[in-house]
PDB file of C-alpha atoms in Angstrom:
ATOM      1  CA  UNK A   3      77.012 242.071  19.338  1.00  0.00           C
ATOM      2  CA  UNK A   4      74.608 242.483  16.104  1.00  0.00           C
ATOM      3  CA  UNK A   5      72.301 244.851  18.206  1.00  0.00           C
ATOM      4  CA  UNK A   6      69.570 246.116  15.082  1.00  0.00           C
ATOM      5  CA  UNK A   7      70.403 245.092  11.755  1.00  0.00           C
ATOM      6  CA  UNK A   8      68.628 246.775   8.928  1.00  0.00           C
ATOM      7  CA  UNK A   9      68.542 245.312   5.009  1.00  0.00           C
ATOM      8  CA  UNK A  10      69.482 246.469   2.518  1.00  0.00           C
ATOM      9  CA  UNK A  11      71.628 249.100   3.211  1.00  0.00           C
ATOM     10  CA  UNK A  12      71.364 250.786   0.065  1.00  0.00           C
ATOM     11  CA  UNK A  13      68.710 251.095  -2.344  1.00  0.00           C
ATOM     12  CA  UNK A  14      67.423 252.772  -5.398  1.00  0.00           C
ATOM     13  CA  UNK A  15      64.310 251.802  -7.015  1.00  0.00           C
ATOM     14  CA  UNK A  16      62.131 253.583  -9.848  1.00  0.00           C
ATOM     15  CA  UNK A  17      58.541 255.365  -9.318  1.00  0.00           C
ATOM     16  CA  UNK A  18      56.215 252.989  -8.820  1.00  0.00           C
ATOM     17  CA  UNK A  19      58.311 249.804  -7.311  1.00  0.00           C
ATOM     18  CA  UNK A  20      57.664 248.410  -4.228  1.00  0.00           C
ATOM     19  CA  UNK A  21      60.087 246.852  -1.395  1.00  0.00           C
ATOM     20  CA  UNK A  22      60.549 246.083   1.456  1.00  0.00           C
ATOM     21  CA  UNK A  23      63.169 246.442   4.336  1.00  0.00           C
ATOM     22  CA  UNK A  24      63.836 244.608   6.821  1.00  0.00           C
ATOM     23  CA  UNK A  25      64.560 245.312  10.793  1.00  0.00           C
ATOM     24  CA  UNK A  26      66.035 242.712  12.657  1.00  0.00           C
ATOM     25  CA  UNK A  27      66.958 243.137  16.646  1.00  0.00           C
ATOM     26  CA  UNK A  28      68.839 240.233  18.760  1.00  0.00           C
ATOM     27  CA  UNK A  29      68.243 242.314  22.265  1.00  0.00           C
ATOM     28  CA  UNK A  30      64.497 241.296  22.804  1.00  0.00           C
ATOM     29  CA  UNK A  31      63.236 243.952  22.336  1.00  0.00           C
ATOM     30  CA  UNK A  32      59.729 244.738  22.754  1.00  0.00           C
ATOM     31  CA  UNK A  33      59.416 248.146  21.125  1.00  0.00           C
ATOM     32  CA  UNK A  34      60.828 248.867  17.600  1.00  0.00           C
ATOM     33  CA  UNK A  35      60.049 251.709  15.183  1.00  0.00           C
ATOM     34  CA  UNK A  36      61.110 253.184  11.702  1.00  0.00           C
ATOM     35  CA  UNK A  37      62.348 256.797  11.050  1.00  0.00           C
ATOM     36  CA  UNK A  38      63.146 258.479   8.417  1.00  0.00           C
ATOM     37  CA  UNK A  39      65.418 261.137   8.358  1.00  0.00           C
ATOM     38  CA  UNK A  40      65.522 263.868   5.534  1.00  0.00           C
ATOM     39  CA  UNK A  41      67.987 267.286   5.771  1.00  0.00           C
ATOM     40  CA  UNK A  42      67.021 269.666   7.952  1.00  0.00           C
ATOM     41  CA  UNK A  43      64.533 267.605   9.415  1.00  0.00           C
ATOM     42  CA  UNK A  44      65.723 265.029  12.238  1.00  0.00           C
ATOM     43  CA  UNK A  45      64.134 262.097  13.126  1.00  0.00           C
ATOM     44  CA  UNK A  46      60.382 261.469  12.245  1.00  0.00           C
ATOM     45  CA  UNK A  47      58.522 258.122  12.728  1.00  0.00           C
ATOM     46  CA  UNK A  48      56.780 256.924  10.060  1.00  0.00           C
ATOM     47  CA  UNK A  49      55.440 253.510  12.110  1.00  0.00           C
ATOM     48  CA  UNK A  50      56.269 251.763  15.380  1.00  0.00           C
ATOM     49  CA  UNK A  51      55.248 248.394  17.482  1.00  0.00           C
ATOM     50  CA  UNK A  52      54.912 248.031  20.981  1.00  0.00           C
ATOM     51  CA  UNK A  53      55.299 243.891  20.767  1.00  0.00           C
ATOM     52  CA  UNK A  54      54.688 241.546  18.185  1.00  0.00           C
ATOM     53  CA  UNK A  55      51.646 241.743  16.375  1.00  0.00           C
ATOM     54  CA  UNK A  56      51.049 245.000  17.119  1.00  0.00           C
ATOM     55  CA  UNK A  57      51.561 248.159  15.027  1.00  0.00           C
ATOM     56  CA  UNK A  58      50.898 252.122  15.459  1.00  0.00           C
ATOM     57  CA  UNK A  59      50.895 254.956  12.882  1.00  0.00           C
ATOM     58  CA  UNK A  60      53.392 257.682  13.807  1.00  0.00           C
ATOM     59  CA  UNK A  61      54.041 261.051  12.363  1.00  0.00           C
ATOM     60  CA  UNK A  62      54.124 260.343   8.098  1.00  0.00           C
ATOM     61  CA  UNK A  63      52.888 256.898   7.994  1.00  0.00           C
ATOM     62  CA  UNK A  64      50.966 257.902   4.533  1.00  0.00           C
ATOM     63  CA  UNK A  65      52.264 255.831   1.825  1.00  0.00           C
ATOM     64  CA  UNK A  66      54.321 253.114   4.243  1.00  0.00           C
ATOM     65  CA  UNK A  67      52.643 249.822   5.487  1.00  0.00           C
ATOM     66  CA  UNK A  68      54.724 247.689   8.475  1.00  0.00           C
ATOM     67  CA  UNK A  69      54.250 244.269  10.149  1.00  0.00           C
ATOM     68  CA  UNK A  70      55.579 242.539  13.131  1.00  0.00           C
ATOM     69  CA  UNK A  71      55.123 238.916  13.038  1.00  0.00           C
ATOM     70  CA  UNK A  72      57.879 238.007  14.930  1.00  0.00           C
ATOM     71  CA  UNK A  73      59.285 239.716  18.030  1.00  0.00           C
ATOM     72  CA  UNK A  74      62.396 240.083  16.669  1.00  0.00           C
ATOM     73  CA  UNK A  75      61.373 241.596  13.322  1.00  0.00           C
ATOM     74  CA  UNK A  76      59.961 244.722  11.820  1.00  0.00           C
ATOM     75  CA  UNK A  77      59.096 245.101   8.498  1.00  0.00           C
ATOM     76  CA  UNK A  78      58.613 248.441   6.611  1.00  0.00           C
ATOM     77  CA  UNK A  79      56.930 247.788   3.289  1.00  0.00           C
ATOM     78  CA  UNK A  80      56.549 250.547   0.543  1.00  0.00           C
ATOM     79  CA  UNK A  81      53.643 249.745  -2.098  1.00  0.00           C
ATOM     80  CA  UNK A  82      54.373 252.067  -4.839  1.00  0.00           C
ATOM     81  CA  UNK A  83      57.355 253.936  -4.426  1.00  0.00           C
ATOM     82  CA  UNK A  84      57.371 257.586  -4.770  1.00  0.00           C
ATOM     83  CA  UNK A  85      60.411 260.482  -5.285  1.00  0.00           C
ATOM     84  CA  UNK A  86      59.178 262.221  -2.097  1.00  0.00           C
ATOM     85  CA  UNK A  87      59.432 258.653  -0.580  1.00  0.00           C
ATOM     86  CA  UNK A  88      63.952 259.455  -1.423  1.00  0.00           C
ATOM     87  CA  UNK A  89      65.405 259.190   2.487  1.00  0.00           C
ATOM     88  CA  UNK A  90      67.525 257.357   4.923  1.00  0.00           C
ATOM     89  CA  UNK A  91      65.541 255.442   7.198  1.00  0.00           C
ATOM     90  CA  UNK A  92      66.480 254.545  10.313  1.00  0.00           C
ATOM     91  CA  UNK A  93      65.509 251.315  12.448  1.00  0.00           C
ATOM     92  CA  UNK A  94      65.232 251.494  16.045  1.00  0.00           C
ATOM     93  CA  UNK A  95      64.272 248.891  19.424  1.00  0.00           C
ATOM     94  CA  UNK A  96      63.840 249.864  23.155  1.00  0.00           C
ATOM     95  CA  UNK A  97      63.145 247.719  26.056  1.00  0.00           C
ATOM     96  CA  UNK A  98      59.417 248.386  27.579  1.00  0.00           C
ATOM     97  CA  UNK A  99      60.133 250.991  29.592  1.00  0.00           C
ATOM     98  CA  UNK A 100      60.439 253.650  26.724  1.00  0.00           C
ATOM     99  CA  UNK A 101      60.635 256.532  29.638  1.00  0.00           C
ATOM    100  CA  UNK A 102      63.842 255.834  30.947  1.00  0.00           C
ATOM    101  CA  UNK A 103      65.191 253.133  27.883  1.00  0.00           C
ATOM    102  CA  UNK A 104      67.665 254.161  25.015  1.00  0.00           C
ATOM    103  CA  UNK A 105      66.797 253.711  21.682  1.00  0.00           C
ATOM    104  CA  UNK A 106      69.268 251.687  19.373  1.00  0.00           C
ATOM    105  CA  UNK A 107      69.235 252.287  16.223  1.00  0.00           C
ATOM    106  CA  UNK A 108      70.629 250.260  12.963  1.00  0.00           C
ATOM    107  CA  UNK A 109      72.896 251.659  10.493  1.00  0.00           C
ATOM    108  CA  UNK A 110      70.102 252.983   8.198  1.00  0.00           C
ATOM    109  CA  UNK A 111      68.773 251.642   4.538  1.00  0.00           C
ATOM    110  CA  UNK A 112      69.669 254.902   1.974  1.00  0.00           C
ATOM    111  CA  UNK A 113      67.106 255.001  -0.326  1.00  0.00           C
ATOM    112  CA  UNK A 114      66.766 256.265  -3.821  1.00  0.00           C
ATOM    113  CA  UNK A 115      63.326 256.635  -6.008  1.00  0.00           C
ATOM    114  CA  UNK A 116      64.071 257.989  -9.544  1.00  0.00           C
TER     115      UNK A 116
ATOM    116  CA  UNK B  10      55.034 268.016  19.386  1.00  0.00           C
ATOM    117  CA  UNK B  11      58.467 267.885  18.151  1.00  0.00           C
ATOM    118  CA  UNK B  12      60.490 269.653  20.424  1.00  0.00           C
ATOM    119  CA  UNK B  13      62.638 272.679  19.164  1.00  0.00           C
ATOM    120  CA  UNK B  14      66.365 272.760  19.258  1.00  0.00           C
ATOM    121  CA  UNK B  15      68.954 275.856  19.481  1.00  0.00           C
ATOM    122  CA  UNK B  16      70.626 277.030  18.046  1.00  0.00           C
ATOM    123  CA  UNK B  17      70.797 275.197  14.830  1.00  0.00           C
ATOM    124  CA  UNK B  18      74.363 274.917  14.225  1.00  0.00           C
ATOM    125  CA  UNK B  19      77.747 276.041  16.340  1.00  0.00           C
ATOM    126  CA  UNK B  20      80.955 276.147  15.558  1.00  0.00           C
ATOM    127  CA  UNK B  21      83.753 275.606  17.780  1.00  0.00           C
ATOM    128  CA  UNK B  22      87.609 275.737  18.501  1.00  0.00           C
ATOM    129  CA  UNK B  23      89.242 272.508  20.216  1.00  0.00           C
ATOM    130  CA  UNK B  24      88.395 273.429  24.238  1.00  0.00           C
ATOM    131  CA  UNK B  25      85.908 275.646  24.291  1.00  0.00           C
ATOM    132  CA  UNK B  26      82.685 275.151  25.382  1.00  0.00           C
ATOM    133  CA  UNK B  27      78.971 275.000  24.038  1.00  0.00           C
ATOM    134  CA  UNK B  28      74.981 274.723  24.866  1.00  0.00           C
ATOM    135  CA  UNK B  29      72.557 273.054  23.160  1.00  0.00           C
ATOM    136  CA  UNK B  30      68.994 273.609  24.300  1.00  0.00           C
ATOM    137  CA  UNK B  31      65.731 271.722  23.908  1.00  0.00           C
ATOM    138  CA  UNK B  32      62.440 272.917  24.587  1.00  0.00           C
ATOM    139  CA  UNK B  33      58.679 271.609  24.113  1.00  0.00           C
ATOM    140  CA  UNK B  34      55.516 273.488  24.131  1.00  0.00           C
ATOM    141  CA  UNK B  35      53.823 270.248  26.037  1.00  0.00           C
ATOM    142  CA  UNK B  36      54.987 268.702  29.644  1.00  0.00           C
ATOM    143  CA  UNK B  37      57.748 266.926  29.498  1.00  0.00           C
ATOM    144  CA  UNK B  38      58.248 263.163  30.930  1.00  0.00           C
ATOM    145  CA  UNK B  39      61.529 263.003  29.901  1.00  0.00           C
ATOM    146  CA  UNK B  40      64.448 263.572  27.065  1.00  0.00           C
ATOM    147  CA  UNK B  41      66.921 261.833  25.517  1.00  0.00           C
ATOM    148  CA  UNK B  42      70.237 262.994  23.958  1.00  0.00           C
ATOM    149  CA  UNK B  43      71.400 261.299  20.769  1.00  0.00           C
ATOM    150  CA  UNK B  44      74.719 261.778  19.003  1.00  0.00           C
ATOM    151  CA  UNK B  45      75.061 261.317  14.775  1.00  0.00           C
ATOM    152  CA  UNK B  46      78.048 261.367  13.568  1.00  0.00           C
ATOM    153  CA  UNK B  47      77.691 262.248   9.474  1.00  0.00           C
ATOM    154  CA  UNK B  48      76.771 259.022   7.636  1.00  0.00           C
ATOM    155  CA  UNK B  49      76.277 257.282  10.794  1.00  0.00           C
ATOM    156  CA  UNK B  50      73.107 255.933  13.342  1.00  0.00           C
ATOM    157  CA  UNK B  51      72.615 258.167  15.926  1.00  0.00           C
ATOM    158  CA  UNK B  52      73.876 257.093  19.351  1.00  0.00           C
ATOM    159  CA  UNK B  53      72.525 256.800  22.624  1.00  0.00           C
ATOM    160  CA  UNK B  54      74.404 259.725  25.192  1.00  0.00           C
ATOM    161  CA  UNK B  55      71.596 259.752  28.126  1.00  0.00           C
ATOM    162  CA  UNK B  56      68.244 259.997  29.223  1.00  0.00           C
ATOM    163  CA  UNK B  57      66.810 262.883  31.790  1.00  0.00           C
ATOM    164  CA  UNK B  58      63.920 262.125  34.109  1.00  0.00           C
ATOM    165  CA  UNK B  59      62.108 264.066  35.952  1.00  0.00           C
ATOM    166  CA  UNK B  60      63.469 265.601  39.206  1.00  0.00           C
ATOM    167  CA  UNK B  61      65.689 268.414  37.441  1.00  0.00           C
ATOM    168  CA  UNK B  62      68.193 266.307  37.620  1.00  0.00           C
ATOM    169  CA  UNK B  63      71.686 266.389  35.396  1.00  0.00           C
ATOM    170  CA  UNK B  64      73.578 263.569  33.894  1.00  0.00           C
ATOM    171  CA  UNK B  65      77.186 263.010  32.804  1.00  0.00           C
ATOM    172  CA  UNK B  66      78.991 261.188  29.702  1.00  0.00           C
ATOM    173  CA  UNK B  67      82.524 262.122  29.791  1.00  0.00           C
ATOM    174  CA  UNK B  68      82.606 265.813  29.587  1.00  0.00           C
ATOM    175  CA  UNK B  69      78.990 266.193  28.338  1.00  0.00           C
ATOM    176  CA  UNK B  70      76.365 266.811  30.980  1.00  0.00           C
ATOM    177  CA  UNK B  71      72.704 267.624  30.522  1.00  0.00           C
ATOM    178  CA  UNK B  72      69.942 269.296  32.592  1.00  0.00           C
ATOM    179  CA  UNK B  73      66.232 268.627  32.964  1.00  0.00           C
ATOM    180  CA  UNK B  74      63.975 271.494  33.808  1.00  0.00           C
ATOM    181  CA  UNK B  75      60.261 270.203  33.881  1.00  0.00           C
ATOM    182  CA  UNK B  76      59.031 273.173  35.129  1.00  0.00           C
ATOM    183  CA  UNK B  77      60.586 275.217  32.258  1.00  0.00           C
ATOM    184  CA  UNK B  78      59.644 272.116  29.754  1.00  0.00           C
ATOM    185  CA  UNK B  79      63.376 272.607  28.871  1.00  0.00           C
ATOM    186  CA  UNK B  80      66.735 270.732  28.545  1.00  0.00           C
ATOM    187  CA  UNK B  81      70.285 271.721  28.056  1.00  0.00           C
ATOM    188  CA  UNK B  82      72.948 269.658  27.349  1.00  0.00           C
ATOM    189  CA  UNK B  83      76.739 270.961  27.861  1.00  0.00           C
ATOM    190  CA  UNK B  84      79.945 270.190  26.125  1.00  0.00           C
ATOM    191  CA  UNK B  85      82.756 271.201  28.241  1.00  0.00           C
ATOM    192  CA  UNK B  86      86.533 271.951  26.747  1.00  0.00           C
ATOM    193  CA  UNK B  87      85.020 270.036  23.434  1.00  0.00           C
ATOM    194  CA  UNK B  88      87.635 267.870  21.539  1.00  0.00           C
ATOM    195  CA  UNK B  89      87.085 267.371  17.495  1.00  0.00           C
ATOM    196  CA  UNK B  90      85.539 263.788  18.370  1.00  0.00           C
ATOM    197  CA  UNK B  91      82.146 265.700  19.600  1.00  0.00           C
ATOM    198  CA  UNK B  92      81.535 266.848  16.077  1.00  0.00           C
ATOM    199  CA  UNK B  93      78.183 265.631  14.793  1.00  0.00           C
ATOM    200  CA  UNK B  94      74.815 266.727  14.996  1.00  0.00           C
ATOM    201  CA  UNK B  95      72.664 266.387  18.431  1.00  0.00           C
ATOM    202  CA  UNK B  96      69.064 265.054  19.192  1.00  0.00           C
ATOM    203  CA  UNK B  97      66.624 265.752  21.665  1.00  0.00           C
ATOM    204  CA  UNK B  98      63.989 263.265  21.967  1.00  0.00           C
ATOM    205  CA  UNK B  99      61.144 263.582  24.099  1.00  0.00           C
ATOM    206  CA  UNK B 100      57.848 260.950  24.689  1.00  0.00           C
ATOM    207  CA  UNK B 101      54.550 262.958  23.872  1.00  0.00           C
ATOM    208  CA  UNK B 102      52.986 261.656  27.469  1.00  0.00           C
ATOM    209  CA  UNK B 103      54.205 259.001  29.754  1.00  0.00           C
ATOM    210  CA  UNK B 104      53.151 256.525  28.485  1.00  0.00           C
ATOM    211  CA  UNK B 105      53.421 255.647  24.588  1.00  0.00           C
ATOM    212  CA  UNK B 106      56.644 253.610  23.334  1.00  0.00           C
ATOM    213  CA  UNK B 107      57.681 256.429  21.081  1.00  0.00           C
ATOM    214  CA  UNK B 108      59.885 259.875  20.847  1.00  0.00           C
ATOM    215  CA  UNK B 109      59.575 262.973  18.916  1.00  0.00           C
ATOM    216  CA  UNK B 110      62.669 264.523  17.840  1.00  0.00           C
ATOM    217  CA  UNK B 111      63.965 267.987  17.255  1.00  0.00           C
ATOM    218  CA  UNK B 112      65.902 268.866  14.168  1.00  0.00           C
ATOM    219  CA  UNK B 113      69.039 268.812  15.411  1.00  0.00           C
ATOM    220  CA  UNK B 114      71.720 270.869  16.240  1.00  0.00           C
ATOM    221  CA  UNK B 115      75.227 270.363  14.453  1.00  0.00           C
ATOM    222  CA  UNK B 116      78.696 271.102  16.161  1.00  0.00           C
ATOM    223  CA  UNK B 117      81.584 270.911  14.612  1.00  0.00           C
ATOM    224  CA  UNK B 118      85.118 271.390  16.384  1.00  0.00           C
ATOM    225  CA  UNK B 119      87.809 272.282  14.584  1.00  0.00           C
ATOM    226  CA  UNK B 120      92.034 272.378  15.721  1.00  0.00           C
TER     227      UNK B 120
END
């Protein structure tokens, strides 16, 4: 019953750093995506895939990079860590059928950039 | 194209009853209804197709209004375990694997 399994789930880098977390989904999945959710602000997508090897920008991809090499992966990769970059983000995977399909999300990576 | 929520926040005595609204400027496919609980994921409650038609979870129901580009989702005699903050989500076309949120709306229920 793992469902979407994000790591870490806590981070704090400094200014400049890079990482990168990981999105892992055991419900084959073909869609996943990556939020990140600031106060105030809900949900916005920063990048999402449609099926493996295959990646779209969403609403504040600037400063993000993701890959999807394996169906059951999604990787969200920050190059140079900024403050404004300071979030939760979320990981989430729907079936094809995005219309009528749930999203599931993972418990969220809290991250800190000093 | 993130759709807007109201109101922002409502406050609520053990029983009584609230709306939350969700509305989008662009035709809507469909909308989801997500529950986060503070320091939580959000949660899955339903999804609303189009048809006008109105789904139940417990004592939460929703309604889909395509014609008004609007949804409503209904918390009946609320108990202090609907306390969180609630998410519209709706596809920009019908088409694209993704969903633009509103900001949220948070309930709380108190004794």
């Amino acid at each position: 019953n793992a469902g979407v399994t994000q790591t870490p789930k806590f981070r704090v880098l400094k200014t400049g750093q890079s990482m990168t977390l990981l999105c892992a989904q055991d419900m084959n999945h073909e869609y996943m995506y990556w939020y990140r959710q600031d106060p105030g602000m809900g949900l916005r997508l920063i990048h999402y895939s449609v099926g493996e090897g295959t990646t779209a920008k969403g609403e504040v991809p600037d400063g993000y990079n993701v890959s999807r090499l394996k169906k059951q992966n999604f990787l969200l990769g920050l190059e140079s860590a900024a403050p404004s970059q300071t979030s939760v983000y979320f990981c989430a995977s729907s079936s094809w059928a995005v219309g009528n399909q749930p999203q599931h999300f993972g418990d969220g990576t809290r991250l800190s950039i000093l | 194209q993130q759709p807007v929520q109201s109101p922002q926040a409502v406050i609520l005595r053990e029983g009584e009853d609230a709306v939350i609204n969700c509305s989008s400027s662009k035709a809507l496919y469909s909308v989801h209804w997500y529950r986060q609980k503070h320091g939580e994921a959000p949660v899955f409650l339903m999804i609303l197709l189009k048809g006008g038609e109105q789904k139940g979870h417990d004592k939460i129901s929703a309604s889909f209004n395509e014609k008004k580009q609007q949804s409503s989702l209904y918390l009946t005699a609320s108990q202090l375990s609907y306390s969180g903050t609630y998410f519209c989500g709706t596809p920009p076309d019908s088409t694209l694997g993704r969903l633009y949120f509103g900001r949220g709306t948070q309930l709380t229920v108190w004794p």
